[in-house]
Amino acid sequence: LKTLPGVSVNNELSSQYSVRGGNFDENLLYINDIEINRPLFLRNGQQEGLSFINSDLVSKAKFSSGGFEAKYGDKLSSVLDVRYNRPDSNQLIVSAGILGSSIALKQAYKKSYLLAGIRYKNTRSILGKQDVQGSYNPNFADVQLLYETNLSPSLTLGITGNLNGGRFKLIPDSRETEFGTLSSNLHLNVGYTGEERSSYFASGGAATFTVTPKANWAIKWINSYFGSSENENANTIGAYYLDELTLNKPLPGNVGTSHSLGTYSNFTDNHLRIGTFISELKSEQNIGNHIFAWGFKYQQKRYAEDLNEIYQIDSFTPLSPSNLYNDYVLLRNNNLKINHFSSFIQDSYTIGAHTDLQLGARIAYNSISDKISLTPRLLIAYRPEGDNKILRLSAGVYNQ
């Protein structure tokens, strides 16, 4: 995914990505039609654990870096639609490595199937190469479960469950960084005392009822709830000095003019609780050379946030008034509830042997803005004869 056009990643330790310059939370992720939310407090890749997607359970995936269909949600950048489907045979997949291990079970029965996966990750062996030297202790694990059964010839029940947690601890010792330009090369050296901790735990489940009144018609009712708890704590003090290096001389003999000398302290005690409930009814029906789809969705999100951050810098070197740094203090408690209603309608039409046309629209309302948005969308796809490429032209309005 990270190698696709328009997709960029700024940290090799992270599974987060941005598309066309957007933020990581502007990307939609679906697993078996269930929308997935990501942790919000993560500041960098070393604090991030396992991606929600378990690659051992994936049957297929579809990615769009923009111009996606009306049936997908209200984000700006991209959509990744992942499917965990019925296995062809019973399988037990076990893997182990330096960074972690995993085990996955795929079990097929006559009228049902079971997919289960357990993963563990520890990146301590590679974090020692970071600019900040110290004692790293990262531990992450998750459990995923999908069970689907045919209650009758026309009714299917799917149960999805997930537990995902992680803890990250850092006792920093020192940091040494070089930066600047060819004409001004700077060297920053910091000594630390204290520690940083972060943790998160997420759990959730979904029940999906699928009714097939006819062979060419499927109606789905999806109900899901996901809750997460994120915590961030830091109590560190550092002493730093900033020098300008003399080019073409190795350290320590190339240290030149001293620019700054001082101390700083960082105290953080942040907590975030999120609860998301979603109920969605959607339909898809093949009628001749048309695929007609519609859906209604209700989503409620609750946030409870407690922020306590104090950041202070004290320089022993006299500074000009234009370079003074003001201490940063943030003390805030927030509680927020957002109700979101949306619906869509779209028609995929086969114009000819090599051309498809898709027309659709979304309408959405949320209680924060108290506004209704209408977003029409158009997609034309052309498949040249004797070629495995697909040319797409898309246009529309996207609202977040």
mmCIF file of C-alpha atoms in Angstrom, residues 34 41 51 152 190 229 236 239 250 279 281 312 332 353 356:
data_model
loop_
_atom_site.group_PDB
_atom_site.id
_atom_site.type_symbol
_atom_site.label_atom_id
_atom_site.label_comp_id
_atom_site.label_asym_id
_atom_site.label_seq_id
_atom_site.Cartn_x
_atom_site.Cartn_y
_atom_site.Cartn_z
ATOM 1 C CA ILE A 34 -17.477 -2.325 9.207
ATOM 2 C CA PHE A 41 -2.960 10.076 20.869
ATOM 3 C CA SER A 51 -2.126 -2.365 12.328
ATOM 4 C CA SER A 152 -31.479 -20.186 6.944
ATOM 5 C CA VAL A 190 20.703 16.507 25.289
ATOM 6 C CA SER A 229 -8.899 4.066 26.222
ATOM 7 C CA THR A 236 11.289 14.228 31.911
ATOM 8 C CA ALA A 239 19.938 19.600 29.870
ATOM 9 C CA PRO A 250 35.261 14.972 13.018
ATOM 10 C CA SER A 279 -26.046 1.082 12.984
ATOM 11 C CA LEU A 281 -28.756 -0.659 6.737
ATOM 12 C CA GLN A 312 9.219 24.694 30.135
ATOM 13 C CA ARG A 332 -8.305 21.106 29.832
ATOM 14 C CA ALA A 353 -18.184 -4.286 -23.240
ATOM 15 C CA ASP A 356 -18.789 1.333 -16.963
#
